[in-house]
Amino acid sequence: MSDRKPKLAVFKFASCDGCQLSLLDCETELLELAAVAEISYFLEASSRALPGPYDIALADGSITTEEDVRRIQEIRKQSKILVSIGACAVAGGIQALRNYTSVEEYARYVYPKPEYIRSLETSTPMSKHVEVDFELNGCPVNKNQLLEVVAAFLQGRRPNVAPYSQCVDCKIKGNICVMVAHGVPCLGPITHSGCGVLCPSFNRGCYSCFGPKETPNAPSLGNWFIQEMHVKPETVERALRSYYSGSDLMKTASEEFGAARQKFGLSPTPLHPKNE
Amino acid sequence: MSIQSKTSDSPSNRTIRVEALARVEGEGGLTVKMRDGAVESVQFNIFEPPRFFEAFLRGRHHTEVPDITSRICGICPIAYQMSAVHALEQALGIEVTPEIRALRRLIFCGEWIESHGLHIYMLHAPDFLGYEDAIEMSRKYPVQVTRGLELKKAGNDLMSAIGGREIHPINVRVGGFYKFPERRALEKMLDPLKRARDIAHETVQFVAMLDFPDYVQNYEFVSLSHPDEYPILEGKIATSRGLEIPAAEFPNHFEEYQVEWSHALQAKISARGAYFVGPSARYYLNEAKMPPGVRQAATSVGFSREDCRNPYKSIIVRSLETLFACEESIRILERYDDSVPERVGYRVKAGVGHGCSEAPRGLLYHRYEIEENGIIREARIIPPTSQNQKSIETDLFNVANRNALRPAGELAHRCAHVVRNYDPCISCATHMLQVILRSAG
């Protein structure tokens, strides 16, 4: 990048806005960031909307409309580096639960006049539509990791974001394992590091809002819940179908437990039975 | 904000299109039809794609609801968690302890400080001072913007200290919390909050000096009302025209309806129509419950309850509520006891529950029907921005009419300012904004 300040752009798709808000939540670093990069497009924060091309584009949210398919393709063309930030952009988000059923039925449930609603059948990640240069996990993303990603691309290097499981972080932090010590089912073993192992630090099991870690074995963990902790299959199915329900891995694994539920015909139970 | 205007149009019959409104949460716009120099009609468009939360909440376990509904909004997740737990606790017959209630009020104060701090300094003040954003504003007002960020940070840090993180906190559950934070950890928030209280005082003085358009409306204000305190967590639903009802009667007096130009349902009072929720409504209806320090701050800048009728002055009300939230959180923190049970036990049973709380931008209603096995059968969520849509359109109509002959860019800016007066949360309302000015032709 030459003498001019690199141009940073932030775009929003279907989301809660939390991931781009994470950037505004970097209160101490925000003005410093504005000093080294030109924030060219960030509607949540500024009325100034400069045209591309951009050096770095951050996009949060999932793709749920035809218009948004066109928009992400145009953003890709305009951006040297495109980073999808957050569970919605990386995996489709909680709204990808529609992928398991009919969006028409959803629209009929929520809206008196569903015919006014324009929405695709599925909620999909950016990577299903365009090539992305980096994916940052989390619902929401961790703001320190977000700053690392932006800093890395400004410096022309790969971001340093660990791909291992939550368990590694619990060991580093010195947390007592909630599963071993308290019998609380925890998705930490298959979940991507990054949040700072919040849930186990608050005596609850991880509910996987950072999505699958590298090479997870979700079926094995699910079977362990069922056999050793007497969790019902449909509870495992539901637990795997949440903030990353749109990821192929969670889809395949959860369907396995859905089949188990049909086989045994069991009644639903909560994921944290010991806490009831 | 990109504005499209057909240069061939005369000022009195023209098309101006602002593709996407800035400095609001989410994606939206508006359409103003002009004919013969007057505004013919106004539509507030929300294009944020629908996410269908109520539909996919069905079939989930009730214990998952606070975490899932917080994902409706990254700016006010605690309001979603609180309205959800209130409704579910009513359905399950759970009464929480005064200590749990106090800790819930404390984390909610953090959300008010963070959200109001963001809106005052980063989203709203640039409109009054003629800047595109807070970063540009910081060149002329470096001290104010830095202090505003510090204020916002105090709110976020309080939320993280109790909830683990400021966006989608993980500690709130049906029946209480997963864990009461240690007293000595929370005590570290006292000094930053006292500093935040001083900044909030300065903020009241700063925003009261802004120029406010002379625009007053006779809105029907709606907010929670509590016998002993300024409403955050709970209370009866009260209006400035005398309605006072428990949350459970909300559906009998308020109704949602759908318009073709919006992905958010709109709401009205069945008997009368448009109404107004948010800080100005809360202050109008509950001024007497404000502690003396906040009322003195209001008096010192010449702000009275009737000023709530000028929507531009909502920035003053937000600053007063921020001062209140700082004082209230210090008061709660000083009495905080971490040695009590973090939750109350309960038996799962079938039931129906209604819950309301005051999100920073206004009343948020939830209703759930739970099956006997704890699974959600029905869900209904009515966020503040849906409720304000009709009042926003009325203000837009009036302000566009007064400024009908101004150049396209200026008119569009004035319309965008009107929308930002309401601190709309568009992700919430669809669970957006686009300014389009169209000629009648």
XYZ file of C-alpha atoms in Angstrom:
717
model
C 0.000 0.000 0.000
C 1.391 3.338 -1.016
C 1.734 6.627 0.898
C -1.995 7.226 1.021
C -3.938 5.873 3.967
C -5.480 2.464 3.248
C -9.250 2.590 2.797
C -11.310 0.578 5.268
C -14.974 -0.184 4.614
C -17.561 -1.890 6.826
C -20.719 -3.441 5.384
C -23.797 -4.942 7.005
C -26.051 -7.754 5.829
C -28.700 -9.707 7.835
C -27.476 -9.460 11.411
C -27.974 -7.865 14.807
C -25.265 -5.268 14.003
C -23.267 -6.518 16.982
C -20.116 -7.434 15.046
C -19.668 -4.047 13.385
C -20.655 -2.469 16.682
C -17.625 -4.291 18.137
C -15.513 -1.870 16.124
C -17.246 1.113 17.759
C -16.794 -0.633 21.094
C -13.020 -0.351 20.651
C -13.367 2.995 22.433
C -9.700 3.454 23.228
C -8.437 2.292 19.830
C -11.058 3.815 17.518
C -9.454 7.245 17.042
C -6.029 5.564 16.644
C -7.466 3.328 13.926
C -8.959 6.384 12.207
C -5.454 7.904 12.230
C -3.857 5.022 10.288
C -6.741 3.987 8.019
C -9.306 6.029 6.171
C -12.710 4.805 7.262
C -14.343 5.209 3.854
C -17.628 3.449 4.325
C -19.204 2.612 7.675
C -22.883 3.575 7.631
C -23.482 2.711 11.264
C -20.912 5.345 12.274
C -20.783 7.934 9.488
C -22.859 9.701 6.821
C -19.732 9.791 4.653
C -19.923 7.002 2.097
C -16.960 7.017 -0.281
C -16.990 4.827 -3.393
C -14.573 1.891 -3.811
C -12.143 0.439 -4.452
C -11.342 -0.386 -0.840
C -8.183 -1.910 0.613
C -9.928 -3.802 3.396
C -13.638 -4.578 3.607
C -15.259 -6.073 6.693
C -18.718 -7.575 6.199
C -21.066 -8.765 8.929
C -24.393 -10.544 8.471
C -25.644 -13.356 6.260
C -27.021 -13.435 2.727
C -30.821 -13.770 2.728
C -32.048 -11.711 -0.254
C -31.314 -11.618 -3.991
C -30.323 -7.969 -3.657
C -27.743 -8.918 -1.009
C -26.281 -11.588 -3.333
C -25.647 -8.837 -5.886
C -24.339 -6.460 -3.209
C -21.721 -8.882 -1.819
C -20.547 -9.653 -5.379
C -20.078 -5.931 -6.037
C -18.270 -5.449 -2.709
C -15.954 -8.339 -3.591
C -15.086 -6.660 -6.899
C -14.365 -3.389 -5.097
C -12.213 -4.843 -2.279
C -8.623 -6.075 -2.223
C -9.177 -7.911 1.062
C -12.630 -9.116 2.112
C -13.093 -10.401 5.673
C -16.352 -11.941 6.863
C -16.861 -11.116 10.513
C -19.107 -13.042 12.867
C -21.256 -16.171 12.897
C -23.814 -14.746 10.419
C -21.166 -13.873 7.792
C -19.138 -17.043 8.416
C -21.966 -19.593 8.726
C -25.367 -17.968 8.159
C -26.081 -17.140 11.817
C -28.997 -18.136 14.034
C -31.324 -17.136 11.165
C -29.938 -20.129 9.191
C -32.406 -22.239 11.200
C -34.730 -21.499 8.256
C -32.488 -23.785 6.161
C -34.030 -26.754 7.982
C -37.605 -25.807 7.144
C -39.663 -23.593 4.840
C -39.104 -19.840 4.837
C -42.664 -19.432 3.620
C -43.990 -21.032 6.778
C -41.744 -18.721 8.835
C -43.027 -15.646 6.998
C -46.632 -16.781 7.496
C -46.009 -17.162 11.230
C -44.422 -13.726 11.733
C -46.225 -11.505 9.203
C -49.953 -11.080 8.583
C -49.182 -10.398 4.886
C -46.271 -12.704 4.046
C -46.617 -11.795 0.349
C -44.906 -8.431 1.104
C -41.796 -10.203 2.382
C -38.883 -10.776 0.027
C -36.432 -13.314 1.351
C -34.421 -16.255 0.033
C -35.134 -19.825 1.140
C -31.805 -19.991 2.953
C -29.517 -17.854 5.074
C -25.975 -18.422 3.812
C -22.426 -17.301 4.592
C -20.450 -14.874 2.394
C -18.207 -17.750 1.279
C -21.144 -19.442 -0.518
C -21.306 -16.468 -2.890
C -17.815 -14.972 -3.170
C -14.247 -15.792 -2.255
C -13.339 -14.389 1.153
C -9.783 -13.731 2.366
C -10.412 -14.412 6.039
C -13.261 -15.522 8.287
C -13.442 -14.319 11.897
C -15.694 -16.423 14.121
C -17.938 -15.421 16.994
C -21.462 -14.350 17.897
C -20.347 -11.669 18.430
C -16.699 -11.499 17.304
C -14.180 -10.706 20.026
C -13.123 -7.059 19.615
C -9.459 -7.777 20.347
C -9.442 -10.428 17.618
C -11.187 -7.974 15.297
C -8.475 -5.375 15.935
C -5.811 -8.051 15.343
C -7.403 -8.941 11.985
C -7.588 -5.296 10.875
C -4.040 -4.598 12.122
C -2.695 -7.718 10.382
C -4.145 -6.829 6.989
C -3.014 -3.208 7.373
C 0.473 -4.580 7.980
C 0.200 -7.063 5.120
C 0.389 -10.274 7.195
C -1.958 -13.153 8.100
C -3.982 -12.582 11.292
C -2.883 -14.500 14.357
C -6.122 -16.178 15.473
C -5.854 -19.576 17.166
C -8.027 -22.327 15.559
C -7.979 -24.713 18.548
C -10.796 -25.567 20.968
C -12.180 -23.775 24.014
C -10.650 -26.533 26.180
C -7.150 -25.218 25.512
C -8.189 -21.767 26.753
C -9.848 -23.214 29.871
C -6.572 -24.966 30.718
C -4.589 -21.764 30.126
C -7.020 -19.776 32.285
C -6.998 -22.426 35.023
C -10.769 -23.040 34.863
C -12.089 -26.179 36.489
C -13.781 -28.282 33.779
C -17.566 -27.820 34.186
C -18.209 -31.150 32.501
C -15.843 -33.218 34.625
C -16.371 -31.432 37.937
C -20.035 -30.421 37.750
C -21.542 -32.745 35.126
C -22.670 -29.827 32.986
C -22.753 -30.654 29.254
C -20.333 -28.296 27.480
C -19.737 -27.792 23.742
C -16.250 -26.417 24.499
C -14.386 -29.486 23.153
C -15.671 -28.883 19.600
C -15.894 -25.069 19.765
C -13.493 -22.531 18.273
C -11.417 -20.507 20.731
C -11.822 -16.731 20.917
C -14.394 -15.566 23.492
C -12.082 -16.034 26.466
C -13.988 -19.141 27.664
C -16.765 -17.013 29.122
C -19.426 -19.608 29.831
C -17.264 -22.086 31.757
C -15.906 -19.101 33.719
C -19.521 -18.373 34.750
C -20.267 -21.988 35.749
C -22.195 -22.838 32.595
C -21.447 -25.065 29.616
C -20.233 -23.514 26.354
C -23.119 -23.155 23.866
C -20.816 -22.803 20.867
C -21.378 -19.219 19.718
C -17.874 -19.303 18.160
C -18.711 -22.310 15.972
C -16.678 -25.408 15.170
C -12.934 -25.444 15.867
C -10.533 -26.957 13.322
C -11.130 -30.729 12.947
C -13.926 -31.144 15.539
C -15.612 -34.470 16.277
C -19.172 -33.404 17.042
C -20.809 -36.860 16.752
C -18.385 -38.286 19.314
C -19.093 -35.503 21.812
C -22.838 -35.819 21.217
C -22.755 -39.571 21.841
C -20.776 -38.961 24.991
C -23.457 -36.542 26.241
C -26.103 -39.167 25.561
C -24.313 -42.182 26.995
C -22.440 -40.680 29.928
C -24.572 -37.702 30.876
C -28.042 -38.992 29.929
C -28.786 -36.075 27.660
C -31.609 -36.796 25.188
C -30.689 -36.971 21.481
C -33.020 -34.147 20.520
C -31.312 -31.926 23.063
C -27.991 -32.665 21.371
C -29.608 -32.032 18.000
C -30.899 -28.656 19.197
C -27.602 -27.705 20.817
C -25.769 -28.299 17.542
C -28.413 -26.308 15.652
C -27.958 -22.828 17.016
C -25.600 -19.950 16.127
C -23.679 -22.061 13.596
C -26.621 -24.162 12.388
C -25.787 -23.098 8.820
C -22.310 -24.647 8.869
C -22.068 -27.945 6.979
C -20.415 -29.608 9.946
C -23.103 -28.689 12.449
C -25.791 -29.614 9.921
C -24.429 -33.104 9.315
C -23.766 -33.772 12.999
C -27.147 -32.476 14.167
C -28.978 -34.573 11.569
C -27.371 -37.656 13.061
C -28.978 -36.884 16.413
C -32.248 -35.967 14.754
C -32.307 -39.523 13.345
C -31.597 -40.867 16.837
C -34.537 -38.886 18.205
C -36.892 -40.367 15.623
C -35.634 -43.847 16.467
C -36.122 -43.558 20.223
C -39.054 -41.140 20.271
C -37.735 -39.421 23.393
C -39.126 -36.289 24.967
C -37.167 -33.042 25.040
C -34.893 -32.096 27.909
C -32.790 -29.013 28.524
C -29.085 -28.985 27.729
C -28.176 -28.173 31.322
C -30.195 -30.706 33.346
C -28.012 -30.396 36.446
C -28.734 -26.690 36.599
C -32.487 -27.015 36.659
C -25.837 8.531 2.936
C -26.045 8.608 -0.832
C -28.646 10.907 -2.284
C -30.088 10.574 -5.752
C -31.884 13.535 -7.212
C -33.212 14.065 -10.712
C -31.917 17.496 -11.659
C -34.720 17.912 -14.174
C -37.274 17.901 -11.366
C -38.532 21.244 -10.157
C -38.214 21.850 -6.400
C -41.929 21.411 -6.020
C -42.288 18.139 -7.977
C -39.135 16.104 -7.570
C -37.359 12.866 -6.810
C -34.654 12.596 -4.199
C -33.467 9.196 -3.175
C -31.183 8.451 -0.226
C -30.188 4.838 -0.614
C -29.282 3.990 2.955
C -29.499 6.058 6.057
C -26.337 6.441 8.137
C -25.735 6.539 11.876
C -28.632 4.293 12.713
C -28.586 0.679 13.720
C -29.586 -1.389 10.664
C -30.689 -0.824 7.049
C -33.597 1.466 6.147
C -34.851 4.498 4.260
C -37.793 6.729 3.570
C -39.949 7.845 0.688
C -41.389 11.352 0.545
C -43.754 12.097 -2.350
C -43.883 15.798 -3.280
C -46.573 17.480 -5.381
C -46.888 21.234 -6.054
C -44.343 22.102 -3.355
C -46.113 20.136 -0.651
C -45.535 16.670 0.736
C -48.134 14.237 -0.496
C -47.151 11.164 1.527
C -44.315 9.756 3.601
C -43.180 6.168 4.064
C -40.562 5.001 6.502
C -39.004 1.949 4.793
C -37.305 -0.824 6.639
C -35.344 -3.029 4.252
C -33.333 -4.930 6.784
C -33.921 -8.519 5.701
C -36.300 -10.365 8.049
C -34.729 -12.952 10.304
C -37.922 -14.614 11.629
C -36.965 -14.936 15.300
C -40.479 -15.640 16.517
C -40.775 -18.491 14.009
C -37.607 -20.328 14.997
C -38.093 -19.799 18.736
C -40.899 -22.342 18.469
C -39.548 -25.747 19.415
C -36.583 -24.367 21.366
C -36.210 -25.025 25.081
C -37.252 -22.061 27.241
C -33.789 -21.918 28.846
C -32.326 -21.023 25.425
C -34.616 -18.025 24.877
C -32.615 -15.257 26.661
C -29.477 -16.155 24.664
C -31.308 -16.452 21.338
C -33.378 -13.254 21.639
C -30.315 -11.193 22.617
C -29.174 -11.856 19.011
C -31.991 -9.635 17.747
C -29.924 -6.584 18.699
C -26.223 -6.009 19.330
C -26.872 -2.592 20.951
C -29.568 -3.632 23.421
C -29.103 -7.360 24.114
C -29.859 -6.967 27.824
C -33.301 -5.509 27.127
C -34.094 -8.619 25.055
C -32.772 -10.927 27.757
C -34.762 -9.103 30.451
C -38.103 -8.941 28.624
C -37.618 -12.639 27.805
C -36.849 -13.773 31.358
C -39.705 -11.659 32.760
C -42.199 -13.261 30.382
C -40.858 -16.776 30.974
C -40.746 -16.301 34.748
C -44.354 -15.142 34.704
C -45.314 -18.222 32.683
C -43.488 -20.531 35.094
C -44.609 -18.775 38.289
C -41.093 -17.761 39.352
C -40.467 -14.884 41.789
C -36.831 -13.772 41.882
C -35.125 -12.381 44.999
C -34.539 -8.626 45.560
C -30.789 -9.267 45.119
C -31.281 -10.865 41.684
C -33.561 -7.989 40.720
C -30.908 -5.449 41.831
C -28.165 -7.150 39.790
C -30.469 -7.211 36.746
C -31.121 -3.480 37.188
C -27.356 -2.921 37.474
C -26.437 -4.661 34.196
C -29.365 -2.847 32.526
C -27.882 0.507 33.739
C -24.678 -0.519 31.926
C -26.674 -0.974 28.707
C -28.376 2.444 29.072
C -24.996 4.157 29.613
C -23.377 2.352 26.654
C -26.296 2.781 24.238
C -27.094 6.411 25.186
C -23.359 7.302 25.114
C -23.102 5.840 21.609
C -26.195 7.643 20.375
C -25.467 11.044 21.956
C -21.842 11.376 20.815
C -21.445 9.147 17.776
C -24.862 9.100 16.090
C -26.876 12.195 17.087
C -24.551 15.100 18.050
C -22.929 15.202 14.558
C -26.405 16.113 13.146
C -26.647 19.234 15.311
C -23.052 20.322 14.735
C -22.928 19.591 10.995
C -20.459 16.708 10.876
C -20.548 13.408 9.049
C -19.411 11.429 12.074
C -17.842 11.550 15.520
C -14.354 11.141 14.088
C -14.729 14.320 12.046
C -16.389 15.998 15.020
C -13.440 15.054 17.220
C -11.182 17.475 15.307
C -13.197 20.440 16.612
C -14.473 18.822 19.805
C -11.665 16.464 20.855
C -12.386 16.686 24.578
C -16.108 15.996 24.210
C -15.679 13.027 21.845
C -12.968 11.465 24.014
C -15.151 11.875 27.094
C -18.118 10.435 25.224
C -16.087 7.349 24.355
C -15.008 7.079 27.986
C -18.644 7.264 29.097
C -19.646 4.559 26.633
C -16.729 2.409 27.770
C -17.854 2.629 31.413
C -21.258 1.235 30.407
C -19.698 -1.537 28.331
C -17.266 -2.449 31.109
C -20.096 -2.672 33.632
C -21.999 -5.025 31.298
C -18.881 -7.162 30.822
C -18.128 -7.292 34.547
C -21.577 -8.784 35.206
C -22.398 -10.498 31.912
C -18.996 -11.652 30.641
C -19.117 -9.424 27.542
C -20.997 -6.292 26.463
C -22.542 -7.749 23.296
C -24.696 -10.817 23.954
C -23.739 -11.274 27.622
C -23.842 -14.885 28.794
C -24.765 -14.653 32.490
C -28.548 -14.013 32.445
C -30.879 -16.995 32.842
C -34.469 -17.807 33.677
C -34.639 -17.658 37.492
C -31.614 -15.408 37.983
C -27.989 -15.585 36.899
C -25.446 -18.350 36.248
C -23.051 -16.681 38.666
C -22.988 -13.616 40.926
C -19.714 -11.800 40.179
C -17.398 -11.426 43.162
C -17.887 -8.192 45.067
C -14.239 -7.216 44.838
C -14.310 -7.657 41.044
C -17.428 -5.478 40.678
C -16.106 -2.860 43.115
C -13.450 -2.017 40.540
C -16.278 -0.449 38.519
C -17.029 2.165 41.211
C -14.294 4.644 40.232
C -14.963 4.467 36.474
C -18.690 4.913 37.173
C -18.065 7.969 39.380
C -15.942 9.387 36.581
C -18.746 8.496 34.135
C -21.209 10.360 36.380
C -19.039 13.510 36.110
C -18.875 13.112 32.328
C -22.654 12.619 32.244
C -23.053 15.960 34.088
C -20.801 17.636 31.484
C -22.793 15.895 28.741
C -26.060 17.422 29.988
C -24.443 20.898 29.796
C -22.909 20.164 26.351
C -26.045 18.894 24.616
C -28.313 21.560 26.156
C -26.225 24.196 24.285
C -27.119 22.740 20.857
C -29.558 24.515 18.514
C -32.959 22.851 18.506
C -35.538 23.352 15.748
C -38.785 24.756 17.079
C -40.923 21.642 16.594
C -43.393 20.359 19.169
C -45.947 17.562 18.828
C -48.741 16.328 21.027
C -47.587 12.687 21.107
C -49.199 9.990 23.209
C -46.249 8.906 25.316
C -46.039 5.269 26.427
C -43.628 3.777 28.946
C -43.420 1.557 31.962
C -44.290 3.180 35.236
C -43.257 1.905 38.656
C -44.519 3.130 42.038
C -41.065 3.480 43.601
C -38.483 3.972 40.889
C -37.639 5.341 37.446
C -38.640 2.457 35.161
C -36.001 0.175 33.671
C -36.891 -3.394 34.445
C -40.600 -3.547 35.065
C -43.811 -1.804 35.990
C -47.241 -1.137 34.552
C -47.586 0.172 31.001
C -48.748 3.807 31.280
C -49.632 6.406 28.648
C -49.914 10.203 28.740
C -53.635 9.879 27.972
C -54.412 7.930 31.084
C -54.143 4.251 30.109
C -52.475 2.135 32.803
C -52.327 -1.637 32.347
C -50.196 -4.631 33.343
C -47.914 -6.153 30.662
C -50.322 -9.061 30.219
C -52.978 -6.688 28.835
C -50.669 -5.208 26.178
C -52.229 -7.242 23.343
C -55.706 -6.002 24.327
C -54.810 -2.332 23.865
C -52.001 -2.309 21.303
C -52.009 -3.901 17.859
C -49.455 -4.653 15.171
C -50.193 -4.268 11.493
C -48.188 -4.570 8.296
C -47.548 -2.068 5.530
C -46.217 -2.907 2.083
C -43.189 -0.590 2.365
C -41.580 -2.075 5.457
C -40.145 -5.345 6.708
C -41.044 -4.311 10.248
C -44.547 -4.554 11.590
C -45.906 -1.230 12.821
C -47.842 -0.793 16.041
C -50.661 1.452 17.214
C -52.867 1.956 20.224
C -56.046 0.221 19.134
C -58.312 3.026 20.312
C -56.313 5.992 18.966
C -53.339 5.258 16.656
C -49.738 6.430 16.721
C -47.759 6.620 19.950
C -44.235 7.382 21.142
C -41.855 5.223 23.206
C -38.292 5.883 24.382
C -36.411 8.251 26.691
C -38.705 11.262 26.123
C -41.777 9.165 26.918
C -40.154 7.692 30.015
C -39.065 11.095 31.295
C -42.440 12.715 30.559
C -44.309 10.038 32.463
C -41.822 9.466 35.276
C -40.026 12.762 35.966
C -41.085 12.669 39.610
C -39.208 9.367 40.075
C -35.888 10.883 38.981
C -33.476 11.393 41.878
C -33.035 15.054 42.982
C -29.533 15.278 41.412
C -30.890 14.500 37.947
C -33.827 16.910 38.308
C -31.393 19.628 39.422
C -29.228 18.953 36.357
C -32.361 19.325 34.198
C -33.337 22.591 35.913
C -29.790 23.950 35.590
C -30.066 23.803 31.775
C -33.677 25.005 31.747
C -35.101 21.630 30.662
C -38.685 20.933 31.696
C -40.978 17.956 31.208
C -42.870 19.705 28.388
C -39.609 19.804 26.374
C -40.104 16.056 25.844
C -42.639 17.074 23.147
C -39.759 18.320 20.964
C -38.228 15.095 19.558
C -34.901 16.845 18.787
C -34.474 17.421 22.527
C -34.425 13.660 23.071
C -30.639 14.117 23.134
C -31.039 16.092 26.382
C -33.284 13.405 27.819
C -30.714 10.732 26.908
C -28.036 12.713 28.727
C -30.273 13.012 31.810
C -31.042 9.303 31.728
C -27.325 8.565 31.383
C -26.667 10.644 34.499
C -29.447 8.735 36.221
C -28.053 5.348 35.135
C -24.610 6.295 36.499
C -26.065 7.379 39.853
C -28.297 4.332 40.041
C -25.496 1.887 39.261
C -23.260 3.465 41.923
C -26.120 3.184 44.427
C -26.712 -0.499 43.604
C -22.997 -1.332 43.553
C -22.399 0.151 46.988
C -25.022 -2.222 48.439
C -24.008 -5.264 46.362
C -23.780 -8.576 48.204
C -22.262 -11.565 46.384
C -23.022 -14.118 49.104
C -26.670 -14.746 48.120
C -28.003 -17.519 45.830
C -27.542 -16.610 42.156
C -30.902 -18.041 41.116
C -34.166 -19.475 42.337
C -35.157 -23.050 41.517
C -38.403 -23.846 39.708
C -40.474 -26.650 38.261
C -41.111 -26.666 34.559
C -44.818 -26.438 33.687
C -47.042 -25.257 30.876
C -47.991 -21.590 30.893
C -48.295 -18.238 29.175
C -46.266 -15.180 30.211
C -45.899 -11.535 29.165
C -42.806 -9.447 29.888
C -41.837 -5.837 29.329
C -38.689 -3.863 29.992
C -37.382 -0.444 28.932
C -34.744 -0.878 26.204
C -32.635 2.286 25.811
C -34.871 3.180 22.837
C -38.166 2.272 24.487
C -40.684 -0.312 25.598
C -39.955 -3.897 24.551
C -42.736 -6.486 24.870
C -42.349 -10.291 24.775
C -44.967 -13.035 25.105
C -44.325 -16.767 25.265
C -46.419 -19.877 25.531
C -44.534 -22.804 27.053
C -45.523 -26.470 26.784
C -45.377 -28.723 29.834
C -41.958 -30.068 28.803
C -40.449 -26.570 28.759
C -40.521 -26.156 24.979
C -41.710 -22.876 23.435
C -44.987 -23.207 21.555
C -45.647 -19.554 20.646
C -43.508 -16.397 20.696
C -44.338 -12.730 20.078
C -41.839 -9.845 20.290
C -42.718 -6.151 19.786
C -39.590 -3.944 19.728
C -39.550 -0.171 20.345
C -38.720 0.890 16.770
C -41.820 -0.899 15.408
C -43.880 1.053 17.907
C -42.315 4.394 16.933
C -42.612 3.964 13.148
C -45.930 5.771 12.872
C -44.683 8.764 14.924
C -41.487 8.880 12.857
C -43.597 9.089 9.682
C -45.701 11.901 11.148
C -42.568 13.897 12.071
C -41.094 13.265 8.619
C -44.259 14.507 6.947
C -44.246 17.714 8.995
C -40.521 18.430 8.697
C -40.409 17.656 4.946
C -43.366 19.995 4.429
C -41.680 22.844 6.304
C -38.490 22.373 4.284
C -40.067 21.416 0.968
C -38.285 24.090 -1.093
C -34.781 23.474 0.228
C -32.055 21.876 -1.954
C -32.259 18.080 -2.200
C -29.202 17.321 -0.082
C -30.244 19.609 2.731
C -33.789 18.294 2.769
C -32.544 14.724 2.896
C -30.227 15.568 5.817
C -33.095 17.143 7.721
C -35.221 14.046 7.164
C -32.415 11.762 8.306
C -32.019 13.869 11.454
C -35.717 13.359 12.212
C -35.282 9.596 12.040
C -32.178 9.685 14.238
C -34.107 11.608 16.923
C -35.715 8.256 17.686
C -32.452 6.281 17.935
C -34.106 3.617 15.779
C -32.894 0.089 15.969
C -33.694 -1.422 12.637
C -32.269 -4.866 13.228
C -34.691 -4.988 16.130
C -37.642 -3.799 14.122
C -37.245 -6.621 11.621
C -36.179 -8.649 13.905
C -33.891 -0.132 7.945
C -33.626 3.036 6.489
C -33.508 4.549 3.088
C -34.438 8.145 2.328
C -36.261 8.336 -0.980
C -37.906 11.543 -2.106
C -40.087 10.921 -5.103
C -41.926 13.303 -7.399
C -45.627 12.873 -7.704
C -45.352 12.407 -11.444
